[in-house]
Coordinates of N, CA and C and ligand atoms in Angstrom, one line a residue:
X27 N -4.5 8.3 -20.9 CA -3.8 7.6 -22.0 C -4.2 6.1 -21.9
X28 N -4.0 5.6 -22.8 CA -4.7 3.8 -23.3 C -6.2 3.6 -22.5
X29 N -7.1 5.1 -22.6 CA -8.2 4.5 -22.2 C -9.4 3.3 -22.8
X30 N -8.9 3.8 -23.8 CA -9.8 3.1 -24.9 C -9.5 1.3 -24.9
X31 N -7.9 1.3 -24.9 CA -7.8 -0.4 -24.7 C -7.6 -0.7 -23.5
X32 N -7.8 -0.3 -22.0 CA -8.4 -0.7 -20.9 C -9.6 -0.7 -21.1
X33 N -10.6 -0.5 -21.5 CA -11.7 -0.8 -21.4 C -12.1 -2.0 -22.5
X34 N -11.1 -2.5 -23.5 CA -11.6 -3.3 -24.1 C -10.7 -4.3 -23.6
X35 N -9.6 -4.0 -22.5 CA -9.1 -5.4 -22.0 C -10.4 -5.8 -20.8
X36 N -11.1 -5.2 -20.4 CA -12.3 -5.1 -19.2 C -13.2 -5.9 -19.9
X37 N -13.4 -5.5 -21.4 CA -14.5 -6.3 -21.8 C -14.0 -8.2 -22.1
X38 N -12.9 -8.7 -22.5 CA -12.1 -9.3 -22.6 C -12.8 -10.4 -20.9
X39 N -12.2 -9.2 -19.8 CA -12.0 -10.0 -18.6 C -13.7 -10.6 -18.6
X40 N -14.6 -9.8 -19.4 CA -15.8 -10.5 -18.7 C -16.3 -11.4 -19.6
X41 N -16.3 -11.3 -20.8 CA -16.2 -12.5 -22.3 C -15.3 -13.9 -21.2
X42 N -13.9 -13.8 -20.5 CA -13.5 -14.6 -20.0 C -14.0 -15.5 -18.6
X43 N -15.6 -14.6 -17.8 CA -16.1 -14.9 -16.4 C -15.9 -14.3 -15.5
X44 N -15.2 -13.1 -15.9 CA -14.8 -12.3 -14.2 C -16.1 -11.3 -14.5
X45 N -16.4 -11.6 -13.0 CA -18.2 -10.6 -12.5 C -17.8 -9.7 -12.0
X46 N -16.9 -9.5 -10.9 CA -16.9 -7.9 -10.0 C -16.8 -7.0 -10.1
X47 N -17.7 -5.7 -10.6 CA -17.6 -5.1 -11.2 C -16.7 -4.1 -10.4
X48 N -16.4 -3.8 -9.5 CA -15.0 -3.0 -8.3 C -13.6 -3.6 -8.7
X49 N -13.6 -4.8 -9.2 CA -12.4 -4.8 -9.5 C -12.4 -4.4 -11.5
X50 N -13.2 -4.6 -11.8 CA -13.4 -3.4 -13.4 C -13.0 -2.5 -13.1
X51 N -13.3 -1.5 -11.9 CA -13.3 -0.3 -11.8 C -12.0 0.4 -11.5
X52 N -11.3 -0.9 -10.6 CA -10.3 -1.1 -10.1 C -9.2 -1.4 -11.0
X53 N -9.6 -1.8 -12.4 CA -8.1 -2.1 -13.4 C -8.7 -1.1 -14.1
X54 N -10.1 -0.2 -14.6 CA -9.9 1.1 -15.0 C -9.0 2.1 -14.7
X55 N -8.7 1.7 -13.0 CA -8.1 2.8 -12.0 C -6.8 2.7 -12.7
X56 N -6.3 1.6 -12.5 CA -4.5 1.4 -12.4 C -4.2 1.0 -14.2
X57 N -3.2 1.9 -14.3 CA -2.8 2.3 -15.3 C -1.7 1.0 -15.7
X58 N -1.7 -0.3 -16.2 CA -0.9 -0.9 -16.7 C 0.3 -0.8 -17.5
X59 N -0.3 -0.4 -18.2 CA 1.5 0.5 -19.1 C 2.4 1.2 -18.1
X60 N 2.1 1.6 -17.3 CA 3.4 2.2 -15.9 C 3.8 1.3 -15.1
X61 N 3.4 -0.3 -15.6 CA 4.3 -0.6 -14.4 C 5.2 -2.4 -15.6
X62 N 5.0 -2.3 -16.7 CA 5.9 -2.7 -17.5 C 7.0 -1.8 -18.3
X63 N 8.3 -2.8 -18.6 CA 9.2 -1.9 -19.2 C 8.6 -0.8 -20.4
X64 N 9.0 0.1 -20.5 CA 8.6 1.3 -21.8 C 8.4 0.6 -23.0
X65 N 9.2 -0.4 -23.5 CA 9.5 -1.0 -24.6 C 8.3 -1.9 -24.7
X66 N 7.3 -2.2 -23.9 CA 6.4 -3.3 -23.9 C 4.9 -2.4 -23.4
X67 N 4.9 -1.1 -23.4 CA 3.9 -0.3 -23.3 C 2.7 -0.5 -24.5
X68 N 3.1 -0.5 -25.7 CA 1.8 -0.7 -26.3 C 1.6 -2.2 -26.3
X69 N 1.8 -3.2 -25.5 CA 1.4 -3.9 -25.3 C 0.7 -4.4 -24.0
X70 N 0.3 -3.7 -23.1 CA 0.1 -3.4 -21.7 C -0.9 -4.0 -21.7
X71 N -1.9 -3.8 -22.4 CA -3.7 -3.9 -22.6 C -3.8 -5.1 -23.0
X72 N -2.8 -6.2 -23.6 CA -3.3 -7.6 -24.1 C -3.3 -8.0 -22.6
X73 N -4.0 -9.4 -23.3 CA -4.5 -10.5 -22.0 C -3.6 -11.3 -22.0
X74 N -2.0 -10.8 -21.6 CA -1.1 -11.7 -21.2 C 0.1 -11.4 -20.5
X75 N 0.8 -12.5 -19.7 CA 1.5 -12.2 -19.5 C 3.4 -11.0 -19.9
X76 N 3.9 -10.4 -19.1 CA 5.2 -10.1 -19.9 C 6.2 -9.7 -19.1
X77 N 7.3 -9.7 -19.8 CA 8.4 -10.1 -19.0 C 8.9 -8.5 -18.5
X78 N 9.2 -8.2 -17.1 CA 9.4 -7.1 -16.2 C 10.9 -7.3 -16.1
X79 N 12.2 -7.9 -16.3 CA 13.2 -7.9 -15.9 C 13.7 -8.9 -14.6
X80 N 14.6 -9.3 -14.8 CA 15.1 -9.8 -13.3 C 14.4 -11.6 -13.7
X81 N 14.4 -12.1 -15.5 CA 13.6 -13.6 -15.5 C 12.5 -13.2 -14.8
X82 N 11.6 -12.0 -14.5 CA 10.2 -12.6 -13.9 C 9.1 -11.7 -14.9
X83 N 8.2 -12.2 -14.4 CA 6.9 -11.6 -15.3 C 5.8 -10.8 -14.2
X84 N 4.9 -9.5 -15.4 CA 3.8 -8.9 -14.7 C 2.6 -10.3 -15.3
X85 N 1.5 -10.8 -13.9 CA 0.9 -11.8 -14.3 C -0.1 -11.8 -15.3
X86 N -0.7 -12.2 -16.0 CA -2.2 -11.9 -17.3 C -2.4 -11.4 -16.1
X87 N -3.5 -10.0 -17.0 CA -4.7 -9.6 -16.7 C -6.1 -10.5 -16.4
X88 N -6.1 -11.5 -16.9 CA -6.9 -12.5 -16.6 C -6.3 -12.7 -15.1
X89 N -5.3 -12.9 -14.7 CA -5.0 -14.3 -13.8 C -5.3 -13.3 -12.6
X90 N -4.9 -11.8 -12.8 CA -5.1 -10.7 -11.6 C -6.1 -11.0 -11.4
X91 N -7.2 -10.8 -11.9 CA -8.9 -10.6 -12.0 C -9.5 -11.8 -11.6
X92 N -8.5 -12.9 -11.7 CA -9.3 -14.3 -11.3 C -8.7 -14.1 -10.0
X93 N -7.8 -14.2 -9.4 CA -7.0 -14.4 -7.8 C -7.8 -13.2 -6.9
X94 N -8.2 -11.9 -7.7 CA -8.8 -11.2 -7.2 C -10.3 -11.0 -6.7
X95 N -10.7 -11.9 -7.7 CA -12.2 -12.3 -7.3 C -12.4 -13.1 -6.3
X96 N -11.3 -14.2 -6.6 CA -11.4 -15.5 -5.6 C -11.3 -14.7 -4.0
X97 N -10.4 -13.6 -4.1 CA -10.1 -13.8 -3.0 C -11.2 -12.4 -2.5
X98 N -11.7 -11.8 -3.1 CA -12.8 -10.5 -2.9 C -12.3 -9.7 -1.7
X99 N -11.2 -9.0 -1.5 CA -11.3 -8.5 -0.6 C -12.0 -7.1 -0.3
X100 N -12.0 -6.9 0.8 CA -13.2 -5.2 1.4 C -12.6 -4.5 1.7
X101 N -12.8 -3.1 1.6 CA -12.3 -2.0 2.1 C -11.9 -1.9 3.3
X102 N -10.5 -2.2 3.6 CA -9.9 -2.2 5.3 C -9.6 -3.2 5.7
X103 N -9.7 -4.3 4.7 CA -8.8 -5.5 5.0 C -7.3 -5.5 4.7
X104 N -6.5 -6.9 6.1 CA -5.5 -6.2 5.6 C -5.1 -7.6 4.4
X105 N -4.4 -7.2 3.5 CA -3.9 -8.4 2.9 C -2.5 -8.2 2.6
X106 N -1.7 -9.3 2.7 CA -0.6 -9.8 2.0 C -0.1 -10.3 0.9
X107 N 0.6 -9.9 0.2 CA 0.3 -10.3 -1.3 C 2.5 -11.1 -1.3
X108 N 2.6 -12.0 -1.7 CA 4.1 -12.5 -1.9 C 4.2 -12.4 -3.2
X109 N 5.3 -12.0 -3.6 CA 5.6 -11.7 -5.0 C 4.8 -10.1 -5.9
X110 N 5.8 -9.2 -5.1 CA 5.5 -8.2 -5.5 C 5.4 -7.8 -7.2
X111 N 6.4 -8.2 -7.8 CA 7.3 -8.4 -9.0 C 6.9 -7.1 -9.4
X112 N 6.1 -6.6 -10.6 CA 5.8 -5.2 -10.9 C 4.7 -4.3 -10.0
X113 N 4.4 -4.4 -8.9 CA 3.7 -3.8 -8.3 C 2.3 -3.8 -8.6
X114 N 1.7 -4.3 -10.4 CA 0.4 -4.7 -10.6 C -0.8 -4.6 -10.0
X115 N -0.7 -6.3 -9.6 CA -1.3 -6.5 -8.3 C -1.7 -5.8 -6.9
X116 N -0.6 -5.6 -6.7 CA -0.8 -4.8 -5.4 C -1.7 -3.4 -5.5
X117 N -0.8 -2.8 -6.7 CA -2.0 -1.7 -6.9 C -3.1 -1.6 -7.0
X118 N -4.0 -2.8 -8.0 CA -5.4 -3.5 -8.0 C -5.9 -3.8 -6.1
X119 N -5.2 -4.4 -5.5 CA -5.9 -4.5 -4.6 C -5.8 -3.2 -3.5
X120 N -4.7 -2.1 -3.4 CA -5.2 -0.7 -3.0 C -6.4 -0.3 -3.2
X121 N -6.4 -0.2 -4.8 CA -7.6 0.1 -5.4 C -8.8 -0.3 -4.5
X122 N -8.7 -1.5 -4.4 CA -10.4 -1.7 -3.8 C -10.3 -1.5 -2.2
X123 N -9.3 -1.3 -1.7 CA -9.5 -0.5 -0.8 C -9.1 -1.3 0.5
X124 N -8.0 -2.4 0.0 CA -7.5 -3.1 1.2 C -6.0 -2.2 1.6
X125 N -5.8 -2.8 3.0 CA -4.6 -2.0 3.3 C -3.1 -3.5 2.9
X126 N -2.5 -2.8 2.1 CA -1.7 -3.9 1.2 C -0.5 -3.8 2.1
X127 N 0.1 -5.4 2.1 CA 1.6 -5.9 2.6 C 1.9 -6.7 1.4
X128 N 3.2 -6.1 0.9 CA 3.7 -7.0 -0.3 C 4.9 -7.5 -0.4
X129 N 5.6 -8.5 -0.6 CA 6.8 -9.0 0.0 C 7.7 -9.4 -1.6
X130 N 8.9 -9.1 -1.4 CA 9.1 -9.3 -2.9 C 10.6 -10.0 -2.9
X131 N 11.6 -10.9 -3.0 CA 12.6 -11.5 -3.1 C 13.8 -10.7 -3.6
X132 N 13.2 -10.2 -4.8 CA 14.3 -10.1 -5.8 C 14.6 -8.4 -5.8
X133 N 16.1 -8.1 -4.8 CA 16.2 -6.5 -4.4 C 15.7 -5.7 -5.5
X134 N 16.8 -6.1 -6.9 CA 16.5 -5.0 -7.7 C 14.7 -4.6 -8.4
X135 N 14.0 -5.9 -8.4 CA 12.5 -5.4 -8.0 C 11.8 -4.7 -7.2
X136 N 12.5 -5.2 -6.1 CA 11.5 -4.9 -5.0 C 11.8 -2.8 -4.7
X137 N 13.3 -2.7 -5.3 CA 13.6 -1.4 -5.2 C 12.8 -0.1 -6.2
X138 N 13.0 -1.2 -7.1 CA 12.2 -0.3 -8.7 C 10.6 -0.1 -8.6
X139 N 9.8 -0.9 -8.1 CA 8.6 -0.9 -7.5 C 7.8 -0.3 -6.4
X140 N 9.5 -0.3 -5.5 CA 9.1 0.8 -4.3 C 8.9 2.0 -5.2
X141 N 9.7 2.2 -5.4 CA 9.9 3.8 -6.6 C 8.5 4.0 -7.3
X142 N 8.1 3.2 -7.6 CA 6.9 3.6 -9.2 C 5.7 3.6 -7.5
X143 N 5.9 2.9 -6.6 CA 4.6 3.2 -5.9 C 4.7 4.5 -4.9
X144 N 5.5 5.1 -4.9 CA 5.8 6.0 -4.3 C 5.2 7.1 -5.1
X145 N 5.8 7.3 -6.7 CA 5.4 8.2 -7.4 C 4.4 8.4 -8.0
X146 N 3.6 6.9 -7.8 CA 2.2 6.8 -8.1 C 1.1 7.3 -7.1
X147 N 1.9 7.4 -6.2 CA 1.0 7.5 -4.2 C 1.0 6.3 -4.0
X148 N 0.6 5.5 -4.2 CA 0.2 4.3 -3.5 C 0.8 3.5 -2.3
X149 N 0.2 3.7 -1.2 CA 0.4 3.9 0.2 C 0.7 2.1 0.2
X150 N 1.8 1.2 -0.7 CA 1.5 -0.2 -0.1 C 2.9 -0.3 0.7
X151 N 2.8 -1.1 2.0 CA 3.7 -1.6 2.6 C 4.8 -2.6 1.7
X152 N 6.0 -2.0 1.8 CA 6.9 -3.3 0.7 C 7.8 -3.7 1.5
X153 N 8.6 -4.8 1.2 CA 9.2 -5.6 2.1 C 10.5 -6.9 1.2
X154 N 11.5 -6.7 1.4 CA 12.3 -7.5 0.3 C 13.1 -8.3 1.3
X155 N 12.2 -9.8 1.0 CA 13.1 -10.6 1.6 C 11.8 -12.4 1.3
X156 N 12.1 -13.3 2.0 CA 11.5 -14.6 2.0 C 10.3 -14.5 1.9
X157 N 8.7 -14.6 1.0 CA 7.9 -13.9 1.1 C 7.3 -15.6 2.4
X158 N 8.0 -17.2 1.9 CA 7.4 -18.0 2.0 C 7.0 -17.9 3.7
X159 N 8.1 -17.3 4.4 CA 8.1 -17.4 5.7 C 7.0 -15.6 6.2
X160 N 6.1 -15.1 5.6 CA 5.5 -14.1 5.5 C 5.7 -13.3 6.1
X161 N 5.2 -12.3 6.8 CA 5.5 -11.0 7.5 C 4.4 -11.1 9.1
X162 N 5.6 -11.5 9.8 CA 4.6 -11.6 11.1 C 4.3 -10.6 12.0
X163 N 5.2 -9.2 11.9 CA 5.0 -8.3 12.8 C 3.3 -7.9 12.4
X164 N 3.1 -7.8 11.0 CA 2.0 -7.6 11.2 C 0.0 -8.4 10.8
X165 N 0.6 -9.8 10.9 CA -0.3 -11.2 10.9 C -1.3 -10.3 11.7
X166 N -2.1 -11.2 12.1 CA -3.0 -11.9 11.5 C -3.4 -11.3 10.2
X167 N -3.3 -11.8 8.8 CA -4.0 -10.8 7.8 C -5.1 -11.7 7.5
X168 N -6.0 -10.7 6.6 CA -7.4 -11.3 6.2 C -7.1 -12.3 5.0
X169 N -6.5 -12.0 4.0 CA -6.2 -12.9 2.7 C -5.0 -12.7 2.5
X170 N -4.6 -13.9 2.2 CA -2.9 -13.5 1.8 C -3.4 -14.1 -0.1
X171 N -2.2 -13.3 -0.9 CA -2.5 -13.7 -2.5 C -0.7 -14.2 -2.5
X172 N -0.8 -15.6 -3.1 CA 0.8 -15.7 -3.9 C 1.0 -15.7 -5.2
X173 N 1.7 -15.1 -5.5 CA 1.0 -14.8 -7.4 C 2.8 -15.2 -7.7
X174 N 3.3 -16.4 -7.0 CA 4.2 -17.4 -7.7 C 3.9 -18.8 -7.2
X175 N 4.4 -19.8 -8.4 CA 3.5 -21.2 -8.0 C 5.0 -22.0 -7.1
X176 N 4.5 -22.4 -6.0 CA 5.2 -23.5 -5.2 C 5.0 -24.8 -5.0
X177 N 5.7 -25.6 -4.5 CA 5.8 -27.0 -4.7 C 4.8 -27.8 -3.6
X178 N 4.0 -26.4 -2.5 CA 3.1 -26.7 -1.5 C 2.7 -25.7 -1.1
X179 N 1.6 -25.4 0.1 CA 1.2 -24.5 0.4 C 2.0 -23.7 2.0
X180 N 2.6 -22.6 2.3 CA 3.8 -22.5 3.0 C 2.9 -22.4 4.4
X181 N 3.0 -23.4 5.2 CA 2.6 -23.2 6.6 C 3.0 -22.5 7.6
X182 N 3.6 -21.5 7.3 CA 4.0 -20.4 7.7 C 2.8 -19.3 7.4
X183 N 2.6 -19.0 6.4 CA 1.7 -18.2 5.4 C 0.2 -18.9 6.4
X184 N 0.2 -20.2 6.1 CA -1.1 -20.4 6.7 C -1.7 -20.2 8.2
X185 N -0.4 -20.0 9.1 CA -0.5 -19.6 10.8 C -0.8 -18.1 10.5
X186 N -0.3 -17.2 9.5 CA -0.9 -15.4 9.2 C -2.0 -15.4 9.0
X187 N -2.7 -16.2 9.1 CA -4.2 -16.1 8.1 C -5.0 -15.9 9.2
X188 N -5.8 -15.3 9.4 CA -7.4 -14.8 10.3 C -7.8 -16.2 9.9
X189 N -9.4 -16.5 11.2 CA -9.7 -17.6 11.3 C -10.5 -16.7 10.4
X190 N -11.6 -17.8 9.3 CA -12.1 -17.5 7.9 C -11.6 -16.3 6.7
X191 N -10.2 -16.4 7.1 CA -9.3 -15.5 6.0 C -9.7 -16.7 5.2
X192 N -8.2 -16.0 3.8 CA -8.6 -16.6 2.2 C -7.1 -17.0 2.0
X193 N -6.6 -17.8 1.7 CA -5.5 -17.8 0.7 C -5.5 -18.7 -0.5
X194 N -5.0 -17.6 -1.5 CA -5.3 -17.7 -3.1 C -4.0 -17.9 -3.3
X195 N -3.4 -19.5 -3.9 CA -1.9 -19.6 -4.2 C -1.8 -20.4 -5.6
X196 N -1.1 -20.5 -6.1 CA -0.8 -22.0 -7.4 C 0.3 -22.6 -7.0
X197 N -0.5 -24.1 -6.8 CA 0.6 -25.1 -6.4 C 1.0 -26.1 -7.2
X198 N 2.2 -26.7 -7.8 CA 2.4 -27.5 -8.9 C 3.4 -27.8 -9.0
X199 N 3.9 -28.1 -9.7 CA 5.2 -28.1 -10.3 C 5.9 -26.5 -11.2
X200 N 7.3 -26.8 -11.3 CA 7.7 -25.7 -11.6 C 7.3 -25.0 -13.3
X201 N 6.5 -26.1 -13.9 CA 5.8 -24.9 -15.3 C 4.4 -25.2 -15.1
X202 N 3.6 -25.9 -14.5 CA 2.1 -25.4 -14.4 C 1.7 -25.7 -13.0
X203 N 0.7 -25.2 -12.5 CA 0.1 -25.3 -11.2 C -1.5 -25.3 -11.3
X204 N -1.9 -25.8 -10.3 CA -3.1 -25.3 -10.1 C -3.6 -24.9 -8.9
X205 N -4.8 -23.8 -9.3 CA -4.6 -23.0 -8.3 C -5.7 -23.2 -6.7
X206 N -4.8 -23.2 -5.9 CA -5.7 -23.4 -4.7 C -6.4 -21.8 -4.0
X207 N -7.3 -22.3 -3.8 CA -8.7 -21.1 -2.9 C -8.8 -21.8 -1.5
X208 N -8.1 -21.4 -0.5 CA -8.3 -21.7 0.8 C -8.8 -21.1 1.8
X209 N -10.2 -21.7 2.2 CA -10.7 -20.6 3.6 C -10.2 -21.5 4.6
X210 N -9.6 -20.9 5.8 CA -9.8 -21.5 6.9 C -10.2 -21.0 8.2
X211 N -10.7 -21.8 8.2 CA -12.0 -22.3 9.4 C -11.1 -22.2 11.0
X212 N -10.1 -23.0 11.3 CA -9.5 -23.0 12.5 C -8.6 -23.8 12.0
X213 N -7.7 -24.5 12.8 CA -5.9 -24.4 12.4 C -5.9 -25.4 11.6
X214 N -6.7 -27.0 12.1 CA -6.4 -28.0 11.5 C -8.0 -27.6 10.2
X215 N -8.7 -27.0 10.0 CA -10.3 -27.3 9.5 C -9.9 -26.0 8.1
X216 N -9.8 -26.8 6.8 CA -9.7 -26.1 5.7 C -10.7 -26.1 5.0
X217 N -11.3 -25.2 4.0 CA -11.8 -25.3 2.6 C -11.1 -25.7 2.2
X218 N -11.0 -26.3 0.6 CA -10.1 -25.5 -0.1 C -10.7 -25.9 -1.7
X219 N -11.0 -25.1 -2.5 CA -11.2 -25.4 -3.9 C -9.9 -25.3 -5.2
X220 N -10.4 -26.3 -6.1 CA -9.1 -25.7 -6.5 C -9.7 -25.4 -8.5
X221 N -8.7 -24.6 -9.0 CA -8.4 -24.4 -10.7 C -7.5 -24.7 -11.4
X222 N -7.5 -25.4 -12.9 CA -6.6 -25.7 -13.4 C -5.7 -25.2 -13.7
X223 N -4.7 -25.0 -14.1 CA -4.0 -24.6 -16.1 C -3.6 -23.5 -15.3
X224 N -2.3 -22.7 -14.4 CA -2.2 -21.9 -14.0 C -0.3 -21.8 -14.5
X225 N 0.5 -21.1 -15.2 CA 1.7 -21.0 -15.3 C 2.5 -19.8 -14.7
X226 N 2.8 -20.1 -13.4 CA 3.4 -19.1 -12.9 C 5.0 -19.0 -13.0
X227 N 6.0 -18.4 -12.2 CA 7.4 -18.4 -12.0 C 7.7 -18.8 -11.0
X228 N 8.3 -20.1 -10.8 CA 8.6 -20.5 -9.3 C 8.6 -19.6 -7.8
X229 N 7.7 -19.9 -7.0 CA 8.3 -19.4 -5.9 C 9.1 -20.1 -5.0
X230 N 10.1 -19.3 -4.3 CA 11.7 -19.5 -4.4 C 11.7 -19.3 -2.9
X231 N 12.2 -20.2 -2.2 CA 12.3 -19.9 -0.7 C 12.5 -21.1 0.5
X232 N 12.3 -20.6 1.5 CA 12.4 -21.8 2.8 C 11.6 -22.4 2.2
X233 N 10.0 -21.9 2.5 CA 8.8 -23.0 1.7 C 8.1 -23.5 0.4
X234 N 9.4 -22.8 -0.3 CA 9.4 -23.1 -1.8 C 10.1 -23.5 -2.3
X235 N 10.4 -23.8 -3.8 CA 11.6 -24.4 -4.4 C 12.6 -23.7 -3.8
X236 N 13.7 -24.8 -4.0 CA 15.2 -24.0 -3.5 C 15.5 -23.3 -5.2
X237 N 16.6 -22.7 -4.9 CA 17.5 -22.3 -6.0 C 18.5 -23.2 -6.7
Ligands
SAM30 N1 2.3 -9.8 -8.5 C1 3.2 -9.5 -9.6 C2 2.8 -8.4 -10.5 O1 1.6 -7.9 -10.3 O2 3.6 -8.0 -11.3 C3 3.6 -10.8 -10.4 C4 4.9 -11.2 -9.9 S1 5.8 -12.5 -10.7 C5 4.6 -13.5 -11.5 C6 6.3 -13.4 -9.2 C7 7.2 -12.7 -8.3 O3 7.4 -13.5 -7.1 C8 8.6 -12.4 -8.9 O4 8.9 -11.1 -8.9 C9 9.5 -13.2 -8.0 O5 10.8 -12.6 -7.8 C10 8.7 -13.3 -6.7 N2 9.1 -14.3 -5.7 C11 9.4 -15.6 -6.0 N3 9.6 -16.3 -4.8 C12 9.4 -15.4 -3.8 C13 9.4 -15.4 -2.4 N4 9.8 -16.5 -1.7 N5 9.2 -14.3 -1.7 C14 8.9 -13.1 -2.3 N6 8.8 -13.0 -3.7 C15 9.1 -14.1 -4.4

């Protein structure tokens, strides 16, 4: 079902700059219309954001494909992803074949998402609670992705990181960010590149906005 407009949301992503062709193959895999409400199904395949319930949103298809690139992960990496919201994401990076941790705030999401991944197979670790302060039983991870924008980068999140791990976050204010690409090198010795124009949903926490 919607093969025909997954592949012209794919041609979209690459008219827009995204090159990897694993992660093409990777949003051919994962069926977008199953993880927005029913009511917003024939709209799955645009290149935009939409609203999943609970005030939060599944992010553009663009914005997956860009945080995904940035952050390239490989078969057997482990990553962390904060802000599960519709499972999306997380599914895309199954796909390519990392072993996923996803952390999600908001119960009644994090419950409805366990569910859709369960019945989808998809083997991701879920976890409902503070994503800002991460998941340390099972740190060191290779890249961590935050796919909500905070008011800094959570130095918590940044002690989980592998020495030349990645973290892909948007930092800003609470309606636009821009987004940071961080390798690091050793504790105090950062990359970091950054991209404009990024409008996420606050991330909400110890190392984020308060409520
Ligand atoms: N990755 C998601 C997807 O593929 O659908 C997009 C999620 S939405 C843009 C951001 C999510 O981050 C929301 O579901 C929100 O509840 C969650 N969130 C915000 N602050 C958080 C935190 N501190 N820890 C975990 N999740 C958080």
């Amino acid at each position: 079902m919607f093969e025909k407009e997954r592949e012209e949301l794919i041609q979209i992503l690459k008219t827009r700059g995204i090159k990897n062709e694993n992660i093409f193959a990777a949003f051919r895999k994962v069926e977008r219309h199953l993880f927005v409400p029913e009511v917003m199904r024939f709209n799955a395949y645009k290149d935009v954001a939409l609203p999943i319930g609970q005030g939060q949103t599944i992010s553009q298809p663009y914005t997956v494909a860009y945080m995904t690139e940035a952050l390239n992960p490989k078969p057997g990496q482990k990553i962390l992803e904060i802000g599960t919201g519709s499972g999306f994401q997380a599914a895309v990076l199954f796909e390519l074949g990392a072993r996923v941790f996803t952390i999600e705030r908001q119960y009644d999401l994090y419950n409805q998402t366990l569910k859709l991944f369960d019945k989808l197979g998809y083997k991701i670790a879920s976890r409902c609670s503070d994503g800002t302060i991460g998941w340390s039983e099972f740190a060191p991870y290779d890249g961590i992705i935050v796919t909500a924008g905070g008011p800094a980068v959570p130095q918590n999140l940044m002690k989980q990181l592998v020495l030349n791990g990645k973290m892909i976050i948007p930092v800003g204010d609470k309606t636009t960010q821009t987004m940071k690409i961080i390798t690091k090198f050793s504790e105090d010795d950062f990359d970091v590149k950054e991209a404009p124009y990024f409008a996420f949903v606050p991330l909400i926490g110890k190392e984020g906005w308060k409520e």
